Structure formats: structure tokens, C-alpha cells
CSV table of C-alpha atoms and ligand atoms in Angstrom, one decimal:
chain,number,residue,atom,x,y,z
A,1,MET,CA,82.2,81.3,106.3
A,2,TYR,CA,83.2,83.6,103.8
A,3,PRO,CA,81.3,83.9,100.4
A,4,THR,CA,83.4,81.7,97.8
A,5,ILE,CA,85.1,82.6,94.2
A,6,THR,CA,86.0,79.2,92.2
A,7,LEU,CA,88.5,79.3,89.7
A,8,ARG,CA,88.6,78.3,86.2
A,9,LYS,CA,90.3,74.2,86.0
A,10,GLY,CA,93.9,74.8,85.2
A,11,LYS,CA,94.0,78.5,86.7
A,12,ASP,CA,95.1,77.4,90.1
A,13,GLN,CA,99.0,77.1,89.3
A,14,SER,CA,100.0,81.3,90.0
A,15,LEU,CA,98.0,80.7,93.7
A,16,ARG,CA,99.9,77.8,94.4
A,17,ARG,CA,103.4,79.6,93.7
A,18,TYR,CA,102.0,81.9,96.4
A,19,HIS,CA,101.0,85.3,93.7
A,20,PRO,CA,99.0,87.1,95.8
A,21,TRP,CA,96.9,88.5,93.1
A,22,VAL,CA,94.0,86.5,91.0
A,23,TYR,CA,92.8,87.6,87.9
A,24,SER,CA,89.3,88.0,86.8
A,25,GLY,CA,89.9,85.9,83.9
A,26,ALA,CA,90.9,82.6,86.3
A,27,ILE,CA,87.5,82.9,88.0
A,28,ALA,CA,84.9,80.5,86.9
A,29,ARG,CA,82.2,81.4,89.4
A,30,THR,CA,81.5,84.1,91.9
A,31,ASP,CA,79.0,83.4,94.7
A,32,ASP,CA,75.7,85.5,94.4
A,33,GLY,CA,75.6,89.0,96.3
A,34,ILE,CA,79.7,89.2,96.0
A,35,GLU,CA,80.7,93.1,97.0
A,36,GLU,CA,83.6,94.7,96.5
A,37,GLY,CA,85.7,94.4,99.2
A,38,ASP,CA,84.0,91.6,100.7
A,39,ILE,CA,86.5,88.9,102.2
A,40,VAL,CA,86.4,85.7,99.7
A,41,ARG,CA,87.5,81.9,99.7
A,42,ILE,CA,88.8,80.9,96.6
A,43,VAL,CA,88.3,77.3,95.5
A,44,THR,CA,89.7,75.3,93.0
A,45,ALA,CA,87.7,74.0,90.0
A,46,GLU,CA,87.9,70.3,92.1
A,47,GLY,CA,86.6,72.2,95.2
A,48,GLU,CA,90.0,72.5,97.1
A,49,LEU,CA,90.6,75.2,99.2
A,50,LEU,CA,93.4,78.0,98.4
A,51,GLY,CA,93.2,80.6,100.6
A,52,VAL,CA,91.4,83.9,101.2
A,53,GLY,CA,91.4,87.6,100.0
A,54,HIS,CA,90.0,90.9,99.3
A,55,TYR,CA,87.7,90.6,96.1
A,56,GLN,CA,87.5,93.5,94.0
A,57,ILE,CA,86.3,94.8,90.8
A,58,GLY,CA,88.7,94.9,88.2
A,59,SER,CA,91.4,93.0,86.1
A,60,ILE,CA,92.9,92.1,89.5
A,61,ALA,CA,89.8,90.4,91.1
A,62,VAL,CA,91.4,88.9,94.3
A,63,ARG,CA,94.3,90.4,96.8
A,64,MET,CA,95.1,87.2,98.8
A,65,LEU,CA,95.1,87.5,102.0
A,66,SER,CA,96.0,84.1,103.4
A,67,PHE,CA,96.8,80.7,101.8
A,68,SER,CA,95.1,78.9,104.4
A,69,ASP,CA,92.0,78.6,105.7
A,70,THR,CA,92.4,81.6,107.6
A,71,VAL,CA,89.8,83.9,109.6
A,72,ILE,CA,90.2,87.7,109.3
A,73,ASP,CA,89.8,89.1,112.6
A,74,ASP,CA,91.9,91.4,114.8
A,75,ASP,CA,94.0,88.5,115.5
A,76,TYR,CA,94.7,88.3,111.8
A,77,TRP,CA,95.8,91.9,111.8
A,78,LYS,CA,97.9,91.9,114.8
A,79,ARG,CA,99.7,88.7,113.5
A,80,ARG,CA,100.4,90.2,110.2
A,81,LEU,CA,101.2,93.9,111.4
A,82,GLY,CA,103.5,91.9,114.5
A,83,GLN,CA,105.5,90.0,111.6
A,84,ALA,CA,106.0,93.7,110.0
A,85,ILE,CA,107.1,95.8,113.0
A,86,ALA,CA,109.5,92.8,113.7
A,87,MET,CA,110.8,92.7,110.5
A,88,ARG,CA,111.7,96.3,110.7
A,89,ARG,CA,113.3,95.9,114.3
A,90,ALA,CA,115.7,93.2,112.4
A,91,ILE,CA,116.5,95.7,110.0
A,92,GLY,CA,117.3,98.7,112.7
A,93,VAL,CA,115.4,101.1,110.5
A,94,GLU,CA,114.0,102.8,113.8
A,95,ARG,CA,116.6,104.5,115.2
A,96,GLU,CA,117.4,107.6,117.3
A,97,ASP,CA,118.7,109.2,114.1
A,98,ASN,CA,116.0,107.7,111.9
A,99,ASN,CA,112.4,107.6,113.5
A,100,MET,CA,110.5,107.4,109.5
A,101,TYR,CA,110.2,104.4,107.6
A,102,ARG,CA,107.9,102.4,105.9
A,103,LEU,CA,106.1,100.0,108.3
A,104,VAL,CA,103.9,97.9,105.9
A,105,HIS,CA,104.8,97.7,101.9
A,106,GLY,CA,101.3,96.3,100.4
A,107,GLU,CA,102.4,92.7,99.0
A,108,GLY,CA,105.8,92.8,100.3
A,109,ASP,CA,104.3,92.4,103.8
A,110,TRP,CA,101.6,90.1,102.7
A,111,LEU,CA,99.4,92.4,102.8
A,112,PRO,CA,98.0,93.1,99.5
A,113,GLY,CA,96.8,96.8,99.6
A,114,LEU,CA,98.0,98.3,102.3
A,115,VAL,CA,100.7,100.9,103.2
A,116,ILE,CA,101.6,102.2,106.5
A,117,ASP,CA,104.1,104.9,106.8
A,118,ILE,CA,105.8,105.9,110.0
A,119,TYR,CA,106.8,109.5,111.0
A,120,GLY,CA,108.0,109.6,114.5
A,121,ASN,CA,104.8,108.8,116.9
A,122,SER,CA,102.5,109.2,113.7
A,123,ALA,CA,101.3,106.8,111.4
A,124,VAL,CA,99.9,107.4,107.9
A,125,MET,CA,97.5,104.4,106.2
A,126,GLN,CA,96.7,104.3,102.8
A,127,ALA,CA,94.3,101.8,100.9
A,128,HIS,CA,94.8,100.6,97.4
A,129,SER,CA,91.9,98.2,97.5
A,130,VAL,CA,88.4,98.2,98.6
A,131,GLY,CA,88.6,95.7,100.9
A,132,MET,CA,91.7,97.8,102.8
A,133,HIS,CA,89.5,100.4,103.0
A,134,ARG,CA,86.6,99.1,104.6
A,135,GLN,CA,88.7,97.3,107.1
A,136,ARG,CA,90.4,100.1,107.8
A,137,LYS,CA,89.4,100.8,111.7
A,138,GLU,CA,89.9,97.1,112.6
A,139,ILE,CA,93.6,97.6,111.2
A,140,ALA,CA,93.7,100.9,113.0
A,141,HIS,CA,92.9,99.7,115.8
A,142,ALA,CA,95.4,96.5,116.1
A,143,LEU,CA,98.3,98.6,115.1
A,144,GLN,CA,97.3,101.1,117.9
A,145,GLU,CA,97.6,98.1,120.5
A,146,LEU,CA,101.1,96.9,118.8
A,147,MET,CA,102.3,100.1,118.9
A,148,PRO,CA,101.3,102.4,122.0
A,149,SER,CA,103.5,105.0,121.4
A,150,LEU,CA,101.7,106.4,118.4
A,151,SER,CA,99.7,109.7,119.0
A,152,SER,CA,97.9,109.2,115.5
A,153,ILE,CA,97.0,107.9,112.9
A,154,TYR,CA,96.1,109.4,110.1
A,155,TYR,CA,94.1,107.7,106.9
A,156,LYS,CA,94.9,109.3,103.5
A,157,SER,CA,93.1,107.5,100.4
A,158,ASP,CA,91.6,109.8,98.4
A,159,THR,CA,93.7,109.3,95.5
A,160,THR,CA,94.7,105.7,96.3
A,161,LEU,CA,91.6,104.1,96.0
A,162,PRO,CA,89.7,103.0,92.6
A,163,TYR,CA,87.5,105.8,91.1
A,164,LYS,CA,84.5,103.6,90.1
A,165,ALA,CA,84.3,102.2,93.9
A,166,ASN,CA,83.0,105.6,94.7
A,167,LEU,CA,84.6,106.0,97.9
A,168,SER,CA,86.5,109.6,97.7
A,169,ASP,CA,86.9,112.3,100.5
A,170,GLU,CA,87.5,109.4,103.0
A,171,SER,CA,90.8,110.9,104.6
A,172,GLY,CA,90.8,111.9,108.1
A,173,TYR,CA,92.6,110.9,111.1
A,174,LEU,CA,91.3,107.2,112.8
A,175,PHE,CA,93.0,107.9,116.0
A,176,GLY,CA,94.6,111.0,117.5
A,177,LYS,CA,95.8,114.1,115.9
A,178,SER,CA,99.5,115.3,115.1
A,179,ALA,CA,100.5,118.7,112.9
A,180,ASP,CA,103.6,120.2,112.1
A,181,VAL,CA,105.6,117.0,112.4
A,182,ILE,CA,109.5,117.1,112.2
A,183,ALA,CA,110.6,113.7,111.4
A,184,ILE,CA,114.6,112.3,110.8
A,185,GLU,CA,116.0,110.3,108.3
A,186,ASN,CA,119.5,109.5,109.0
A,187,GLY,CA,120.1,112.1,111.5
A,188,LEU,CA,118.7,115.3,108.8
A,189,ARG,CA,115.2,116.5,109.6
A,190,PHE,CA,112.5,117.1,107.4
A,191,ASN,CA,109.0,118.8,107.7
A,192,ILE,CA,106.1,116.4,107.2
A,193,ASP,CA,102.7,117.2,105.4
A,194,TRP,CA,101.1,114.5,104.7
A,195,LEU,CA,97.3,116.6,104.4
A,196,LYS,CA,98.9,118.3,101.4
A,197,GLY,CA,102.0,116.4,100.4
A,198,GLN,CA,102.1,113.5,97.6
A,199,LYS,CA,101.8,110.1,99.2
A,200,THR,CA,102.1,109.9,102.5
A,201,GLY,CA,104.1,113.1,102.9
A,202,PHE,CA,107.5,112.0,102.0
A,203,PHE,CA,109.5,109.8,99.3
A,204,LEU,CA,110.8,107.4,102.1
A,205,ASP,CA,111.7,104.6,99.1
A,206,GLN,CA,114.7,106.8,98.6
A,207,ARG,CA,116.7,107.2,101.8
A,208,GLU,CA,119.7,104.7,100.9
A,209,ASN,CA,120.0,106.4,97.3
A,210,ARG,CA,120.2,109.6,99.3
A,211,ALA,CA,122.6,108.1,101.8
A,212,LEU,CA,124.9,107.3,98.4
A,213,VAL,CA,124.1,110.8,96.9
A,214,GLU,CA,126.1,112.0,99.9
A,215,GLN,CA,128.7,110.0,99.4
A,216,TYR,CA,129.5,111.5,96.3
A,217,ALA,CA,128.9,115.0,96.8
A,218,ALA,CA,131.8,116.9,98.3
A,219,GLY,CA,133.5,119.4,96.1
A,220,ARG,CA,130.4,118.9,93.3
A,221,ARG,CA,128.1,121.2,91.9
A,222,VAL,CA,124.6,119.4,92.3
A,223,LEU,CA,121.4,119.5,90.7
A,224,ASN,CA,118.5,117.9,92.2
A,225,MET,CA,116.0,117.3,89.2
A,226,PHE,CA,112.5,116.6,90.7
A,227,CYS,CA,113.4,117.4,93.9
A,228,TYR,CA,110.1,117.3,95.6
A,229,THR,CA,110.8,117.7,99.6
A,230,GLY,CA,114.6,118.2,98.4
A,231,GLY,CA,115.6,114.9,100.2
A,232,PHE,CA,118.3,114.2,97.9
A,233,SER,CA,119.7,118.2,98.2
A,234,VAL,CA,119.8,118.0,102.2
A,235,TYR,CA,122.0,115.2,102.0
A,236,ALA,CA,124.3,116.5,99.1
A,237,LEU,CA,125.1,119.6,101.7
A,238,ARG,CA,125.7,117.6,104.7
A,239,GLY,CA,128.2,115.8,102.1
A,240,GLY,CA,130.0,119.0,100.9
A,241,ALA,CA,128.5,120.1,98.0
A,242,THR,CA,130.0,123.3,97.0
A,243,ALA,CA,126.7,124.0,95.5
A,244,VAL,CA,122.9,122.2,95.2
A,245,HIS,CA,120.3,123.4,92.8
A,246,SER,CA,117.1,122.1,93.2
A,247,VAL,CA,114.4,121.9,90.9
A,248,ASP,CA,110.4,121.2,90.8
A,249,SER,CA,107.7,122.3,88.5
A,250,SER,CA,105.6,122.9,91.8
A,251,GLU,CA,106.2,125.8,93.6
A,252,ARG,CA,104.7,123.9,96.9
A,253,ALA,CA,107.5,121.2,96.4
A,254,ILE,CA,110.0,124.5,96.0
A,255,GLU,CA,108.7,125.8,99.4
A,256,LEU,CA,109.0,122.4,101.0
A,257,THR,CA,112.9,122.1,99.5
A,258,ASP,CA,113.7,125.1,101.0
A,259,SER,CA,112.2,125.0,104.6
A,260,ASN,CA,113.9,121.4,104.9
A,261,VAL,CA,117.4,123.0,103.9
A,262,ALA,CA,116.5,125.8,106.2
A,263,LEU,CA,115.6,123.2,108.9
A,264,ASN,CA,119.1,121.8,108.8
A,265,PHE,CA,121.3,124.5,107.4
A,266,PRO,CA,119.7,127.6,108.5
A,267,GLN,CA,121.2,130.6,106.4
A,268,CYS,CA,122.8,127.9,103.7
A,269,ASP,CA,124.4,129.9,101.1
A,270,ARG,CA,125.0,126.8,98.8
A,271,HIS,CA,121.5,126.1,97.9
A,272,LYS,CA,118.9,127.5,95.5
A,273,SER,CA,116.1,126.4,94.6
A,274,PHE,CA,113.5,126.7,91.1
A,275,ALA,CA,110.2,126.3,90.3
A,276,ALA,CA,110.7,125.3,86.5
A,277,ASP,CA,109.7,122.6,84.2
A,278,ALA,CA,112.5,119.5,83.8
A,279,PHE,CA,113.4,119.7,80.3
A,280,LYS,CA,113.3,123.5,80.0
A,281,PHE,CA,115.7,124.0,82.8
A,282,LEU,CA,118.2,121.0,81.5
A,283,ASN,CA,118.0,122.9,78.0
A,284,SER,CA,119.1,126.2,79.3
A,285,ILE,CA,122.1,124.7,81.3
A,286,GLY,CA,125.3,126.4,80.2
A,287,GLU,CA,123.5,128.6,77.1
A,288,SER,CA,124.7,131.6,78.2
A,289,GLU,CA,127.3,133.9,80.5
A,290,PRO,CA,126.1,135.6,83.0
A,291,ALA,CA,126.8,139.2,83.7
A,292,ASN,CA,129.3,139.7,86.5
A,293,GLY,CA,128.4,139.1,89.8
A,294,GLN,CA,124.7,138.5,88.7
A,295,GLN,CA,122.8,136.8,91.3
A,296,CYS,CA,120.6,133.5,89.8
A,297,SER,CA,117.1,133.9,90.8
A,298,MET,CA,113.9,131.8,90.2
A,299,LEU,CA,113.8,130.3,86.7
A,300,ASP,CA,117.4,132.2,86.1
A,301,ALA,CA,118.9,129.3,84.2
A,302,GLN,CA,121.0,131.5,81.4
A,303,CYS,CA,123.2,132.0,84.9
A,304,SER,CA,125.9,129.2,83.4
A,305,MET,CA,128.4,129.8,86.5
A,306,ALA,CA,125.5,128.5,88.6
A,307,ASN,CA,124.5,125.9,86.1
A,308,ASP,CA,127.2,124.1,85.6
A,309,TYR,CA,126.7,120.5,87.2
A,310,ASP,CA,129.0,117.4,87.7
A,311,LEU,CA,126.4,115.3,89.6
A,312,ILE,CA,122.9,115.3,88.5
A,313,ILE,CA,120.2,113.4,90.5
A,314,LEU,CA,117.0,112.5,88.0
A,315,ASP,CA,113.9,111.3,90.2
A,316,PRO,CA,110.8,111.6,87.8
A,317,PRO,CA,107.3,111.2,88.8
A,318,ALA,CA,106.3,107.3,87.1
A,319,PHE,CA,105.8,107.9,83.3
A,320,ALA,CA,104.1,104.7,83.2
A,321,LYS,CA,101.1,104.1,85.9
A,322,HIS,CA,99.8,101.6,83.6
A,323,ARG,CA,101.2,99.2,80.8
A,324,ASP,CA,99.5,100.7,78.2
A,325,ALA,CA,101.7,103.9,78.8
A,326,LEU,CA,104.8,101.8,78.4
A,327,HIS,CA,106.0,102.7,75.2
A,328,ASN,CA,106.1,106.5,75.8
A,329,ALA,CA,107.0,106.5,79.4
A,330,LEU,CA,110.2,104.8,78.1
A,331,LYS,CA,110.7,107.2,75.5
A,332,GLY,CA,110.3,109.7,77.9
A,333,TYR,CA,113.2,108.2,79.8
A,334,THR,CA,115.2,108.5,77.2
A,335,ARG,CA,114.8,111.9,76.5
A,336,LEU,CA,115.0,113.1,80.1
A,337,ASN,CA,118.7,110.6,80.6
A,338,ALA,CA,120.3,112.1,77.1
A,339,LYS,CA,119.8,115.7,78.0
A,340,ALA,CA,121.4,115.2,81.5
A,341,MET,CA,123.9,113.5,80.0
A,342,GLN,CA,124.6,115.8,77.0
A,343,LYS,CA,124.5,118.8,79.7
A,344,ILE,CA,126.6,117.2,82.8
A,345,LYS,CA,130.6,118.3,83.2
A,346,SER,CA,133.1,115.7,82.1
A,347,GLY,CA,133.9,113.3,85.1
A,348,GLY,CA,130.1,114.0,86.4
A,349,ILE,CA,128.0,111.5,88.5
A,350,LEU,CA,124.3,110.9,87.2
A,351,PHE,CA,121.8,109.1,89.6
A,352,THR,CA,118.9,108.4,87.7
A,353,PHE,CA,115.5,106.7,88.9
A,354,SER,CA,112.1,105.1,87.5
A,355,CYS,CA,109.7,104.2,90.1
A,356,SER,CA,107.1,102.9,87.6
A,357,GLN,CA,106.0,99.6,88.5
A,358,ALA,CA,105.4,98.7,84.5
A,359,VAL,CA,108.9,99.5,83.5
A,360,SER,CA,110.9,96.6,84.1
A,361,LYS,CA,114.9,97.1,85.3
A,362,GLU,CA,116.0,95.9,82.0
A,363,GLN,CA,113.5,98.2,79.9
A,364,PHE,CA,114.7,101.3,82.3
A,365,ARG,CA,118.4,100.0,81.5
A,366,LEU,CA,117.9,99.9,77.8
A,367,ALA,CA,116.3,103.5,77.9
A,368,VAL,CA,119.4,104.7,79.4
A,369,PHE,CA,121.4,102.8,77.1
A,370,THR,CA,119.9,104.6,74.1
A,371,ALA,CA,120.1,107.6,75.9
A,372,ALA,CA,124.2,107.3,76.4
A,373,ALA,CA,124.0,106.7,72.8
A,374,GLN,CA,122.4,109.4,71.8
A,375,SER,CA,124.6,111.5,73.5
A,376,HIS,CA,127.7,110.0,72.5
A,377,ARG,CA,129.5,110.1,75.8
A,378,ASN,CA,131.3,107.6,77.2
A,379,VAL,CA,129.5,106.1,80.3
A,380,LYS,CA,130.4,103.6,82.9
A,381,VAL,CA,127.7,102.0,85.4
A,382,LEU,CA,128.7,102.8,88.9
A,383,HIS,CA,125.9,101.2,90.6
A,384,GLN,CA,122.3,99.7,90.1
A,385,LEU,CA,120.3,100.9,93.0
A,386,HIS,CA,116.5,99.8,94.4
A,387,GLN,CA,114.1,100.5,96.6
A,388,PRO,CA,115.2,99.9,100.4
A,389,ALA,CA,114.5,97.3,103.0
A,390,ASP,CA,111.7,98.3,104.7
A,391,HIS,CA,110.0,98.4,101.1
A,392,PRO,CA,110.4,94.5,100.7
A,393,VAL,CA,109.7,92.4,98.0
A,394,ASN,CA,107.7,89.7,98.1
A,395,ILE,CA,109.5,86.7,96.0
A,396,TYR,CA,106.8,85.7,95.1
A,397,HIS,CA,105.4,89.0,93.4
A,398,PRO,CA,108.2,90.4,91.6
A,399,GLU,CA,106.1,93.0,90.4
A,400,GLY,CA,106.9,94.4,93.5
A,401,GLU,CA,110.3,95.7,92.7
A,402,TYR,CA,109.5,99.2,91.4
A,403,LEU,CA,112.1,101.3,91.9
A,404,LYS,CA,115.2,101.2,90.2
A,405,GLY,CA,118.5,103.4,89.8
A,406,LEU,CA,121.3,103.6,87.9
A,407,VAL,CA,124.6,105.6,88.9
A,408,LEU,CA,126.5,106.6,86.0
A,409,TYR,CA,130.0,108.0,85.5
A,410,VAL,CA,129.9,110.3,82.5
A,411,GLU,CA,133.1,111.0,80.5
A,412,ASP,CA,133.8,113.1,77.4
B,501,SAH,N1,113.1,113.1,94.2
B,501,SAH,C1,111.9,113.0,95.1
B,501,SAH,C2,110.6,112.8,94.6
B,501,SAH,C3,110.4,113.3,93.2
B,501,SAH,S1,108.5,113.0,93.2
B,501,SAH,C4,112.1,113.1,96.6
B,501,SAH,O1,113.1,112.3,97.1
B,501,SAH,O2,111.4,113.0,97.5
B,501,SAH,C5,108.5,113.5,91.7
B,501,SAH,C6,108.3,115.2,91.5
B,501,SAH,O3,108.3,115.7,90.0
B,501,SAH,C7,107.1,116.1,92.0
B,501,SAH,O4,107.2,116.6,93.3
B,501,SAH,C8,106.8,116.7,90.7
B,501,SAH,O5,106.2,118.0,91.5
B,501,SAH,C9,107.9,116.6,89.9
B,501,SAH,N2,107.5,116.8,88.5
B,501,SAH,C10,106.5,116.3,87.7
B,501,SAH,N3,106.9,116.6,86.8
B,501,SAH,C11,107.9,117.4,86.6
B,501,SAH,C12,108.3,118.4,85.5
B,501,SAH,N4,107.9,118.4,84.2
B,501,SAH,N5,109.4,119.2,85.5
B,501,SAH,C13,109.8,119.2,87.0
B,501,SAH,N6,109.4,118.9,88.1
B,501,SAH,C14,108.4,117.8,87.8
């Protein structure tokens, strides 16, 4: 039997509503000898068992794996992973023209602390909790049995595990090995580099929003700010944009973007990329006239011929990773959006996103509203965007709704 954690009196309400976390403040007693990452039983002050979960030191003390008296064994992992696979089949995310998607989205798949992304025949797994880390091999084993076509499972948790748990340098293949993977999203091809890339190598959560950019791209001059691997840029090119400029402060991101553009549109003369800071680049838009026939080169943002835009995408990194950074994050979103709204051409379309879990949909909207007011433009909301269906939100865990976007029509 697993060791027991006893809740304080009256602190059982959120678990009875299937919220998957137990905060440390709700705990009255823990059995002796419990270690970080252990599977524990959760009981009420009256001794009623509410479920089992992974114990961790920190404000979220337990991440629930089950709301009954469940043994966490090979069958358990197969059952949960099997449910995740069935759901992806049900929503049709795995197709000939789309072989990359999120298979396990933490709490959204009742597997808090675990992320698994699929790129063709390769899986990339990330643990966000010590418990999932400790069980990575069992999980990989179950996944391999359920998806026999997989040729490799790469484990990448050097940046996602709690620093204090002292578990770094754990990344590596749990099974097989793959290199130079090209995966397909909505018929477009992308190089995936999970070894050096951010997250598992690609931002799968923008797939549907990229498709919407494609719909609006025809005949427009597009600025893809914070482009990373150039996902939005490649869709905009397919959608018939007359020019696409990709900007990221990271040189490596620019290399990735260029390689993905070349992979889909060899010899494309509609695309240029710039390794530049977002604010510097936005500030420079339309500032001076280019010399006749001047070619735009890196950071040659004075080239106004090349930098007036009627479709801008702003997909910055999470400005607030924690609640205490919220105030500054909201100011950051306002500043960024105000700048883009000042610069976009009349009749332009602005796609603006926040992927900070700590920022709510309402707070993000308020930040963008403030930006509109500061820029004195007429702004209409065309769409409200979110994460795609392969990043499901557990209805009992609203915090899982992290990606928010607005599509705005900006007039005079
Ligand atoms: N839109 C991308 C994901 C963006 S991730 C996609 O669809 O895949 C955020 C990116 O912002 C990272 O690549 C990071 O290098 C870049 N970035 C961070 N700070 C920046 C800054 N000040 N100016 C420009 N880019 C920045």
C-alpha cells in the first residue's frame, strides 16, 4: 500500500470536484519517510480515501493520478495512454498530411506533469514533476507497446523539472534513436530538432491558428514576430502573402525559420528573416525611405518598402511564468500590442497571443484593450483563439487553458 497523506479538516472540497492538485496548505499529516516523486494515497481528516497521486515538495504538493484506490502499474499507464491515443484518433489529428501532434497534455489527459509530443515515428516526452520523471521508463515502455510503429522515444526534461530536485542532465533516448526528423503539419514540412530546440522542438499548439493566418494571408504583407521555427511564416507563404518577414531575437531561430521556408518553398523570394529584438524592429517600421532598389539585409529595418505590414503576428514567449510576475507581464503585453497597432496599416489584421498560464483570457483582453486605446486606432475583434483540441483542457482544471489569442481588424 502506498504511504498516506492526510488532509486538514474541510480541505477535501477541491478534490471532490476532481481538481487534480493538492496544495501543501491543505495537508495535515504525511507518513514518515515519504520522498519526492513517491506515489501517495490521499485521505480526508475522517480517513476516507480520495485517490492517489505523485508527491512533490512545493506549493502543489500532490498531482492526482486517479480519484480511486488505483495501483499505478503498467496497466494504469496503458489505460491512460490508451485513452489519450483514442482521443487523438477521434479528433482526426493524425493524418497523412499531419503527423505531428500532442499525444499527452498533462492534466488535460489526466496525467498531470507529463507531456508527450509525436513527430512522425518519434515521440518526445517531458516530465514536469518528479513523480513522472521517476516513472519515465515505465511510461515509455507502455507507450512503445501501444504504438509499435514508434522508432524512438526521446526524454527531454532538463528544463522542466524542479531545479531543487537536483535531477538535471537526465535527457536522452529511452528507446531507439532518430535524427533529422521532418514532420508534416497540415501538409507543410518542418525540421524538428528536439535535441537543441525549445520545448519538444516545435510549438504544436499554434497549428489551428496558423491555418487561420493562411486564410487571411492572400495579397498581404506579413510580419511574423517571435517566429521561432517559422510556422506562421510558412503558412502565410502558402496562403499567398506578397511578402513575409520573420523576426526573432535568436539567430538559431532564424536559421530554423530559413530552413523551414526553404523546405517548403525552395528559392522563395517573398520571405526575409531578421535576427532582431521585437521592440527595436517594431519601432523601426516605416521610419525612413529606402534608397532606390536597396536590398533589405539583416536588421536593415529602415527599408520601409519592406516593412509596412497589413498582417502582423505577435506570439511572444510567456511574459509571466509565475503569478508574482503578472503585473509586469500585463504591461509587457500592452506595450507590445500598442506598438504593433500604431504601426500596422489601416485595414490590417493583427494576430496577438499570450501563452502565459498565469494570465487569464480576461486579463489578456484588458491588456490588448489598453493597447488599442493608447494607439487611438479603431479596433474590431474578429476571432478569439485558443489552444487546439490535441491540447485538451480538463474541465475540472481551468488553469489548463493557457493559450489565448485575439484576431483584430485595425482601422484608422
Ligand atoms: N511563434 C512561434 C513560437 C514563439 S516562441 C511558433 O509558432 O512556433 C517565442 C520566441 O520569441 C522564441 O523563439 C524566442 O527566441 C523569441 N524571443 C524572445 N524574446 C524576444 C525578443 N525580445 N525579440 C524577438 N524575439 C524574442
